[in-house]
Tab-separated table of C-alpha atoms in Angstrom:
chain	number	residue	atom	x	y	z
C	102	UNK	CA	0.000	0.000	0.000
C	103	UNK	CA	2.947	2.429	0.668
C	104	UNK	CA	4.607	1.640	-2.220
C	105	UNK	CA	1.015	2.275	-4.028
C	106	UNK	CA	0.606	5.784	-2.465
C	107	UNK	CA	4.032	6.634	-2.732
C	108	UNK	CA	3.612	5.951	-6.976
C	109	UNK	CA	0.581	8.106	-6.726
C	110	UNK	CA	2.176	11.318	-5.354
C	111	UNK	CA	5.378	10.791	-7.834
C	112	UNK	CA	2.906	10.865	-10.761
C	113	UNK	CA	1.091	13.439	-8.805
C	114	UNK	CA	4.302	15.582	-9.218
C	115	UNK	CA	5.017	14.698	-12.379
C	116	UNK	CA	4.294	17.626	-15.070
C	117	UNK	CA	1.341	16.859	-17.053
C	118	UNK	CA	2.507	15.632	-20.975
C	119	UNK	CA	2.149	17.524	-23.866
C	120	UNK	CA	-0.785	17.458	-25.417
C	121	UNK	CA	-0.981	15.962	-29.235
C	122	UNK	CA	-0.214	18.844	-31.820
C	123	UNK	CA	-3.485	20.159	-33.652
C	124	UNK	CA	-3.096	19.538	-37.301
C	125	UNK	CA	-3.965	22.068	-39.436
C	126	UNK	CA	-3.516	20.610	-42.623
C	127	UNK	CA	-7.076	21.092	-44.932
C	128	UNK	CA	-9.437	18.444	-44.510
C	129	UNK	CA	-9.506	16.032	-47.488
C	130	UNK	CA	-11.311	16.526	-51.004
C	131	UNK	CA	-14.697	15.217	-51.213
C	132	UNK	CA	-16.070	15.565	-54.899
C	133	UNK	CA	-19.989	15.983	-55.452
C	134	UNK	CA	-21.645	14.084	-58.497
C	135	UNK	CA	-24.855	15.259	-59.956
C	136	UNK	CA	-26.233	11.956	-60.425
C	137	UNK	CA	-25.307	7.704	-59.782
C	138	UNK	CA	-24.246	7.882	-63.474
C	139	UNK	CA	-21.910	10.287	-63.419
C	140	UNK	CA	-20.550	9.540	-60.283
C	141	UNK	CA	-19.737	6.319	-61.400
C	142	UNK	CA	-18.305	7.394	-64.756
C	143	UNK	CA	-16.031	10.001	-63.010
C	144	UNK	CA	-14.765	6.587	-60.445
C	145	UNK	CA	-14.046	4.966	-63.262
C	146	UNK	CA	-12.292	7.337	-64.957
C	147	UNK	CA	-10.218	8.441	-61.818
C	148	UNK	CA	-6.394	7.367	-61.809
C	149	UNK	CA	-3.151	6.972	-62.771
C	150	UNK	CA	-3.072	4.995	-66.473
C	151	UNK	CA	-0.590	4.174	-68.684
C	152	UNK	CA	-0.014	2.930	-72.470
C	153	UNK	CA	0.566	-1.287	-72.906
C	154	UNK	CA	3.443	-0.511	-75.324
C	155	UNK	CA	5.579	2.322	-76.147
C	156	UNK	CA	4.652	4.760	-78.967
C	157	UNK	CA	6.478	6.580	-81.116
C	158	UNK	CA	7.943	9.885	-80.104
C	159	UNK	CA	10.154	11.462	-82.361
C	160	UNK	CA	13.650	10.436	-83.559
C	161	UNK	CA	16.755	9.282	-81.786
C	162	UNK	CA	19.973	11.346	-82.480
C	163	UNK	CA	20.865	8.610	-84.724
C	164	UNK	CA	17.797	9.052	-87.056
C	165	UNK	CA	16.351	5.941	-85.433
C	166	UNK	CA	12.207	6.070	-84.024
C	167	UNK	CA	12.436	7.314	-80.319
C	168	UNK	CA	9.625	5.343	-77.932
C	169	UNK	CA	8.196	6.104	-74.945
C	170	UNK	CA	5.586	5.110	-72.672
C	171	UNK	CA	2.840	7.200	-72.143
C	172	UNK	CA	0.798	8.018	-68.775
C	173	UNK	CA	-2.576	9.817	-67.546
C	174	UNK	CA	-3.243	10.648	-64.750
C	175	UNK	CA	-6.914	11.866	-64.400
C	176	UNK	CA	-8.716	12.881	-60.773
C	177	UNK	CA	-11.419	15.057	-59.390
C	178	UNK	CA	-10.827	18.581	-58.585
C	179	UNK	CA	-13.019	21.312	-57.852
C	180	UNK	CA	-13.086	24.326	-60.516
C	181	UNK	CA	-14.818	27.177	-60.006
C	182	UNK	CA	-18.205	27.814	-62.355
C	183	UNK	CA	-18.559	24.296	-63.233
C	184	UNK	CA	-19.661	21.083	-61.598
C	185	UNK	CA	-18.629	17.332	-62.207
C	186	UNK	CA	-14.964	18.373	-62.821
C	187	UNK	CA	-11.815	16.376	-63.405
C	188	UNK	CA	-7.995	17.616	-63.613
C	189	UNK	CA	-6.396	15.676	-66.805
C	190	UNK	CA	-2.564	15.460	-67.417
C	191	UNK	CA	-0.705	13.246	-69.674
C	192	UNK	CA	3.424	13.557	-69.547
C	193	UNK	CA	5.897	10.909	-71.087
C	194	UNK	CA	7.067	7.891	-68.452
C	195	UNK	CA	10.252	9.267	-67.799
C	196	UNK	CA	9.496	13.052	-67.170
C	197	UNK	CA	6.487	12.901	-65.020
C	198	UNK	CA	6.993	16.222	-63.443
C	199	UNK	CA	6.821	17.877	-67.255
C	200	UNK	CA	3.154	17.176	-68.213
C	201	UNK	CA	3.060	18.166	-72.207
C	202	UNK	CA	-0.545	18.473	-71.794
C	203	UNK	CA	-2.976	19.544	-69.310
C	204	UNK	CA	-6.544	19.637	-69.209
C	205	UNK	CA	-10.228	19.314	-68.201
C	206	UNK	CA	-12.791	16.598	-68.376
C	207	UNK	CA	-16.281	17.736	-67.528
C	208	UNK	CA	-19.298	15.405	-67.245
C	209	UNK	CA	-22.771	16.688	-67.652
C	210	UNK	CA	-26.541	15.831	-68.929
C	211	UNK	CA	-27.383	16.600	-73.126
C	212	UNK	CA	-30.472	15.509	-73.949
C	213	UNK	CA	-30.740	12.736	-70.894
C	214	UNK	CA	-27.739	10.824	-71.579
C	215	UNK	CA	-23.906	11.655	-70.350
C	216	UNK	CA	-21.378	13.744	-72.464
C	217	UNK	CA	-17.776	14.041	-71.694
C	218	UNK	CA	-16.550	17.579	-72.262
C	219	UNK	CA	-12.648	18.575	-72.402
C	220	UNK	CA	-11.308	22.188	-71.838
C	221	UNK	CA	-8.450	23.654	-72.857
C	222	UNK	CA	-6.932	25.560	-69.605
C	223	UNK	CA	-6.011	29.281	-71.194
C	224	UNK	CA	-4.034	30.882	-67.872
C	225	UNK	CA	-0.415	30.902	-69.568
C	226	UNK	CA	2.696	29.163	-69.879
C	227	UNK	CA	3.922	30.693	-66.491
C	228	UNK	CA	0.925	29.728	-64.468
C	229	UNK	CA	0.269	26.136	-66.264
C	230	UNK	CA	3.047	24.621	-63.815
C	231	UNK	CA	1.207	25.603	-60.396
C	232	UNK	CA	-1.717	23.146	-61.748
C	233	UNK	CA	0.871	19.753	-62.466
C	234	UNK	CA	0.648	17.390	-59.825
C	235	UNK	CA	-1.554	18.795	-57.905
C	236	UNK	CA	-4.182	16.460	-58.960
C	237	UNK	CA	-2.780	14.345	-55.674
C	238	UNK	CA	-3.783	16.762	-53.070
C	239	UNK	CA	-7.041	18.067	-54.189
C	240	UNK	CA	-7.828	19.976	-51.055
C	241	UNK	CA	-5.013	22.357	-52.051
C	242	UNK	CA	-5.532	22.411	-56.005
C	243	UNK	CA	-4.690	26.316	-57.328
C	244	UNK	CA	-7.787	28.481	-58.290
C	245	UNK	CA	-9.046	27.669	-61.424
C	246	UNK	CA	-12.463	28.980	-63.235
C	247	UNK	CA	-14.457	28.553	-66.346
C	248	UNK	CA	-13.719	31.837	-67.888
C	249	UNK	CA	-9.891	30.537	-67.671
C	250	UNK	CA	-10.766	26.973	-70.159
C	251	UNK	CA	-12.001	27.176	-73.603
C	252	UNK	CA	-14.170	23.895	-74.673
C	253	UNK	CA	-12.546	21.887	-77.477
C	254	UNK	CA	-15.137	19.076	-78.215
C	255	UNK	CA	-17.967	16.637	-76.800
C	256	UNK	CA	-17.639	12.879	-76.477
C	257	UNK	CA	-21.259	10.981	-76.307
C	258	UNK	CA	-21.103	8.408	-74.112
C	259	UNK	CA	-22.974	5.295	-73.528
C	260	UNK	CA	-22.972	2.670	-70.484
C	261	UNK	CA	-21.423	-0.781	-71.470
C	262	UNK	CA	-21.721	-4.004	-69.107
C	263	UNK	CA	-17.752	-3.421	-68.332
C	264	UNK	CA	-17.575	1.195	-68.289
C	265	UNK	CA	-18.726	2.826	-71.310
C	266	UNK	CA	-17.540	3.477	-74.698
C	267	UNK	CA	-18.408	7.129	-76.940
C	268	UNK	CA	-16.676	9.590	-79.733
C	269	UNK	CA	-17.601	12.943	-80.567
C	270	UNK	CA	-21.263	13.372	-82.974
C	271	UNK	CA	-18.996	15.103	-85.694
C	272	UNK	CA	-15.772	16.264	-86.573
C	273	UNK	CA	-14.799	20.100	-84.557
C	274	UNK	CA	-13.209	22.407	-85.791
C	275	UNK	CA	-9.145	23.011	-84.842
C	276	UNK	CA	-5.979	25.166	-85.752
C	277	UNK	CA	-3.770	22.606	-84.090
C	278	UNK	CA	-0.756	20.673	-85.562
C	279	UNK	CA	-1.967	21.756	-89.296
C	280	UNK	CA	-4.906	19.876	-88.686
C	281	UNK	CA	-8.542	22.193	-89.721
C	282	UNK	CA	-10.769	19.511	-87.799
C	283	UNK	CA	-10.481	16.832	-84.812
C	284	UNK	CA	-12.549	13.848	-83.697
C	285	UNK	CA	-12.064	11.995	-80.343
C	286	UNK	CA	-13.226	8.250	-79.296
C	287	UNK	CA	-13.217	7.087	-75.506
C	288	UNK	CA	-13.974	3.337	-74.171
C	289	UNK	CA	-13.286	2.475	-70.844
C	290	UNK	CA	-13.747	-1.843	-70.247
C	291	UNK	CA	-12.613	-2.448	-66.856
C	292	UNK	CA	-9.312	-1.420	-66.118
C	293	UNK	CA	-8.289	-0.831	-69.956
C	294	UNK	CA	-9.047	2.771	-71.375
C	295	UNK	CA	-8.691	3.105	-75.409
C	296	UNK	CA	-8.510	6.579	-76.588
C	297	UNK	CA	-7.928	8.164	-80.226
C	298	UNK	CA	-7.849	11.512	-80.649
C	299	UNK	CA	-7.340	12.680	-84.408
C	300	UNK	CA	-6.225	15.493	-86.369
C	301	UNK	CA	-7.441	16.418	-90.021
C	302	UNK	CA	-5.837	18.406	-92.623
C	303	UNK	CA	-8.204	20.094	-95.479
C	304	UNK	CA	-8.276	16.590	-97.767
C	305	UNK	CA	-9.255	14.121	-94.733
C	306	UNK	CA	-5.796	13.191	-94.065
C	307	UNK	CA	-4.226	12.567	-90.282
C	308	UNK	CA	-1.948	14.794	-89.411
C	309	UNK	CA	-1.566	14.312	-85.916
C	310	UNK	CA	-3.036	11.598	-83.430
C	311	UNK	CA	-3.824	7.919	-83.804
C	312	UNK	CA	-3.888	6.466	-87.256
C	313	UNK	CA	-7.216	5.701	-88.964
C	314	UNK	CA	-7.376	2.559	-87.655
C	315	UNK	CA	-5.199	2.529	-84.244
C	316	UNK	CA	-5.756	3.902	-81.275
C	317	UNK	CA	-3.754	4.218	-77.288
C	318	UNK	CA	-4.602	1.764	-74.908
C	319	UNK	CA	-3.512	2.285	-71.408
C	320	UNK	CA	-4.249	0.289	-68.311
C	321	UNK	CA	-4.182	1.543	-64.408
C	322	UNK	CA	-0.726	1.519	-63.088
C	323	UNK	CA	0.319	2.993	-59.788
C	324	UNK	CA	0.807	6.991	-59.320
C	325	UNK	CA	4.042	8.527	-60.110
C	326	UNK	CA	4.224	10.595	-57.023
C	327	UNK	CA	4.541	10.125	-53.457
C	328	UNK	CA	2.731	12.422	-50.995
C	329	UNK	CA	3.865	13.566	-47.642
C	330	UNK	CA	1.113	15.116	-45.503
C	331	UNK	CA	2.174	16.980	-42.518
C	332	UNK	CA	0.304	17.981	-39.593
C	333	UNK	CA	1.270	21.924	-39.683
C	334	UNK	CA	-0.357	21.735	-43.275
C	335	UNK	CA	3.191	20.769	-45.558
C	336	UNK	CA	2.373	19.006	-48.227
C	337	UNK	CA	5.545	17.022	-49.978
C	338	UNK	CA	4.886	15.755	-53.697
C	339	UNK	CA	7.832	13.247	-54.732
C	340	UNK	CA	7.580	13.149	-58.084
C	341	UNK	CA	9.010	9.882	-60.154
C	342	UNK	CA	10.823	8.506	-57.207
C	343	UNK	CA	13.702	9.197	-54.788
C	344	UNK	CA	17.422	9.190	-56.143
C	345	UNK	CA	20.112	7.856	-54.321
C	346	UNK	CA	22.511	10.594	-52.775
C	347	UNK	CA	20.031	12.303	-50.749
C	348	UNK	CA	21.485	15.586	-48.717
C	349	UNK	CA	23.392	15.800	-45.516
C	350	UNK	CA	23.597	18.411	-43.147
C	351	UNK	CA	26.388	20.931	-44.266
C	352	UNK	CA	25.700	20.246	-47.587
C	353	UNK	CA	25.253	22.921	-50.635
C	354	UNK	CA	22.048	22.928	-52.467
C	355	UNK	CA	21.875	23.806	-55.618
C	356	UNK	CA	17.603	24.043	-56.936
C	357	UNK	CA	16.050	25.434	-59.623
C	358	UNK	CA	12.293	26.297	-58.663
C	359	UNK	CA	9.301	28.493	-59.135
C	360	UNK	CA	6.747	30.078	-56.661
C	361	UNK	CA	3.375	30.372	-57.397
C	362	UNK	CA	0.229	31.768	-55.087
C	363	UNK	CA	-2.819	29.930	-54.934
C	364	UNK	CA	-4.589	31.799	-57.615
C	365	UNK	CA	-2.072	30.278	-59.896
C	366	UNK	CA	0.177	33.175	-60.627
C	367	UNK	CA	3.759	32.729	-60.599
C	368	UNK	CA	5.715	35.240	-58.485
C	369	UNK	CA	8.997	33.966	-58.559
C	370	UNK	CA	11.596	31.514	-60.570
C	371	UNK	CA	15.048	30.742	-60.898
C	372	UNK	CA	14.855	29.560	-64.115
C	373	UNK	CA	14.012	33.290	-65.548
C	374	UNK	CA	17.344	33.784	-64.280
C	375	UNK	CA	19.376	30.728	-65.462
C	376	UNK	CA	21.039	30.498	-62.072
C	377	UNK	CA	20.187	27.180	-59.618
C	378	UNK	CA	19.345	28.640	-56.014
C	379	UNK	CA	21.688	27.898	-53.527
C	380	UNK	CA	22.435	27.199	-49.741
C	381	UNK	CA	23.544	25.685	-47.127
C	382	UNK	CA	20.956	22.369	-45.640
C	383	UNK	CA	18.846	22.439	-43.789
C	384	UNK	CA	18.452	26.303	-44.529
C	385	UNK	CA	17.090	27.518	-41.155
C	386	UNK	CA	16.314	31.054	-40.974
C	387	UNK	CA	17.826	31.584	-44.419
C	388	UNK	CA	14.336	30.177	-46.129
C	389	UNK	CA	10.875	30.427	-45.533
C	390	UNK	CA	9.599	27.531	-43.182
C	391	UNK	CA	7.581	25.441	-45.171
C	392	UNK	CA	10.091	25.494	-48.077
C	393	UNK	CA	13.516	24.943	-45.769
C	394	UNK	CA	11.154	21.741	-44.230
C	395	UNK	CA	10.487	20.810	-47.448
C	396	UNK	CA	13.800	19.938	-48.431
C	397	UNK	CA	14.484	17.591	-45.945
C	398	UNK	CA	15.428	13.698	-47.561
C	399	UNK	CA	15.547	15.692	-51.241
C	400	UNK	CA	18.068	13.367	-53.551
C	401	UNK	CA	20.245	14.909	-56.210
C	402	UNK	CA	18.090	15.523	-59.962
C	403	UNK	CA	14.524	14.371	-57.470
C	404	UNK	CA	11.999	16.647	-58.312
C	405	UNK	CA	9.153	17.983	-55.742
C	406	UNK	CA	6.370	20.497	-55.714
C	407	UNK	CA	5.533	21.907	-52.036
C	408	UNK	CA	2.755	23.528	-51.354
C	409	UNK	CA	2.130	25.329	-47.314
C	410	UNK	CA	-0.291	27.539	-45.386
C	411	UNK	CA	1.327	31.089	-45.134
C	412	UNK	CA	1.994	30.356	-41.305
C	413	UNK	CA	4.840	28.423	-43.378
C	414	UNK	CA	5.419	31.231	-45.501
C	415	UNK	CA	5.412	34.931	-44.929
C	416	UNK	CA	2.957	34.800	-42.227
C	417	UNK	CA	1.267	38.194	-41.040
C	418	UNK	CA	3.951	40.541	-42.884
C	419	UNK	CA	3.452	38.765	-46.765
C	420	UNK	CA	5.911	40.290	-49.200
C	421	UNK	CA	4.564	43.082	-51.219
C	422	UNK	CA	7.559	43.402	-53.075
C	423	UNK	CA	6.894	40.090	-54.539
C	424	UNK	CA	2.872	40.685	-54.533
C	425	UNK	CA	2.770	38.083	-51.809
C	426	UNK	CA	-0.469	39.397	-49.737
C	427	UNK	CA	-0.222	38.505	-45.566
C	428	UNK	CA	-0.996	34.662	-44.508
C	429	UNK	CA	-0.868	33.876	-48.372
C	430	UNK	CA	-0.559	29.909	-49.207
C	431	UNK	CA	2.445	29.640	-51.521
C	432	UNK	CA	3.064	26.488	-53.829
C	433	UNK	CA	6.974	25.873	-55.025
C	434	UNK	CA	8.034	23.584	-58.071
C	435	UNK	CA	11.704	22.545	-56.693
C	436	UNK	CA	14.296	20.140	-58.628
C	437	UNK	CA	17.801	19.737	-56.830
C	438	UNK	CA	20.130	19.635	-59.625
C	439	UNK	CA	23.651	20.420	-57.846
C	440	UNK	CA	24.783	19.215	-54.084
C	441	UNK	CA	28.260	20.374	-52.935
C	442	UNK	CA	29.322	17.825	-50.414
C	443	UNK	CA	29.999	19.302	-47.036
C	444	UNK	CA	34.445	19.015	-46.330
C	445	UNK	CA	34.665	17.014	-43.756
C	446	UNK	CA	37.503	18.228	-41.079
C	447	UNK	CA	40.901	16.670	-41.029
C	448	UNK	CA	42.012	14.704	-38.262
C	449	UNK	CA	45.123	14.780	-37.314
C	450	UNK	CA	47.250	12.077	-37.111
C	451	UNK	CA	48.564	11.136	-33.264
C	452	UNK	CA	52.265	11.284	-32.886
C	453	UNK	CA	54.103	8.284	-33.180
C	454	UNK	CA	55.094	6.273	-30.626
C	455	UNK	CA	58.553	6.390	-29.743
């Protein structure tokens, strides 16, 4: 019993523990559907896909036909002015960071049945890259509204026992690629998608897309990037995988990156400069918080997109020499390209022993 009561005033004494920090990072995504039907379309649609075979690219230095595989990656986002939205990317296999084209799907009612509409997205070259990736963490996808997307064509669709298959009703008009009309197809059979998009020049030839008779077939495959959620609202996007010599303490970093707010304008980039950002890790006071966190475990040629609450950022004060408004959200494309190893300190030798 003394032994009992003698625990009891020890813990009695004892400060009380920490509590458990609050997060503060947003609250997930939740998409709304305006119907079963489309909600189910958009589901299957949803994910990261890529082709069965390589296609061709271009040509190799020595003439001969470059390959590459080819991925999607297609999820709901929220844009402002329109409902029953998806965020569409499609990049080549080994440059996932670099989509080469962006866009978005919209599903809605025409005369009862379900059309797939695609948008161009019009906000620049400079603001496209605060949109890549970010299809992974919804809850902190960059403004985007209908007056910034310009429709490019309709694809019918109809409900099959396995997804649903559809093409546009007739050819639309274009100025792309030397084509002066387009026509798209879309069937989705399980986990198999088969697109073919087309371009026509003025006599009914292809001039850019699948052949008359082929088409792309991708199946699902697993996401290209890796995301790090922290509790003070850091977000970490590894895209295309971790490289090997990750950074030590004391070492230089060397990063090319761009800033962007959350309305998708870019207020900052190295690469308008030509000259790789660099200092001393972990950064400390010399960076912003959530961007110095956000290079912790970065490998040499990784890439990463971070994107913070402005508690992480410029907090109260902004930066309105860089239009950066107070408690602003910023969002940073970041690719370590140089990393001076720290010198480690000579030892010197002991004396020898007579």
């Amino acid at each position: 019993a003394l032994t009992t009561l003698v625990s009891l005033v020890h813990a009695q004494d004892a400060p009380a523990a920490d509590p458990p920090p609050v997060s503060v990072y947003p609250e997930a995504y939740t998409p709304s559907w305006s119907d079963n039907d489309i909600a189910l379309i958009a589901k299957q649609l949803a994910g990261s896909w890529k082709t069965v075979s390589a296609v061709d690219s271009g040509r190799n230095e020595d003439g001969s036909v470059a390959t590459t595989d080819l991925l999607l990656n297609i999820a709901p986002v929220a844009i402002d002015g329109l409902s029953d939205t998806l965020y569409v990317e499609s990049f080549h296999a080994q440059t996932p960071w670099a989509p080469y084209r962006q866009a978005v799907f919209q599903l809605y009612r025409y005369k009862g049945e379900v059309r797939l509409r695609t948008y161009e997205i019009t906000v620049g070259s400079e603001s496209l890259g605060a949109y890549s990736a970010m299809w992974a963490v919804p809850e902190y996808f960059p403004q985007l509204s209908s007056d910034q997307m310009i429709a490019t064509l309709d694809v019918d669709l109809e409900p099959t026992s396995t997804g649903f298959t559809g093409s546009t009703p007739y050819p639309y008009p274009t100025g792309s690629g030397g084509a002066v009309e387009m026509t798209s197809s879309l069937t989705l059979d399980g986990d198999t998608l088969t697109t073919a998009d087309r371009g026509y020049d003025a006599d009914g030839n292809v001039v850019w897309g699948a052949g008359e008779n082929d088409s792309y077939t991708f199946v699902r495959t697993e996401s290209p990037i890796t995301v790090t959620k922290h509790d003070n609202g850091l977000a970490v996007l590894q895209i295309g995988g971790q490289g090997e010599e990750i950074v030590q303490i004391g070492d230089k970093m060397h990063v090319h990156y761009s800033g962007y707010l959350m309305d998708g304008s870019r207020f900052d980039s190295s690469s308008t400069r030509g000259v790789p950002y660099g200092f001393t890790y972990p950064p400390g006071s010399g960076a912003i918080e959530g961007f110095g966190s956000g290079m912790d475990g970065f490998a040499l040629n990784d890439h990463r997109k971070l994107v913070f609450p402005g508690a992480l950022g410029y907090k109260e004060r902004g930066n309105p020499r860089a239009g950066i408004e107070p408690n602003a959200a910023l969002l940073f494309d970041v690719h370590l390209v140089q990393i001076d190893k720290a010198q480690k300190p000579v030892v010197p030798a002991p004396p020898a022993q007579d």
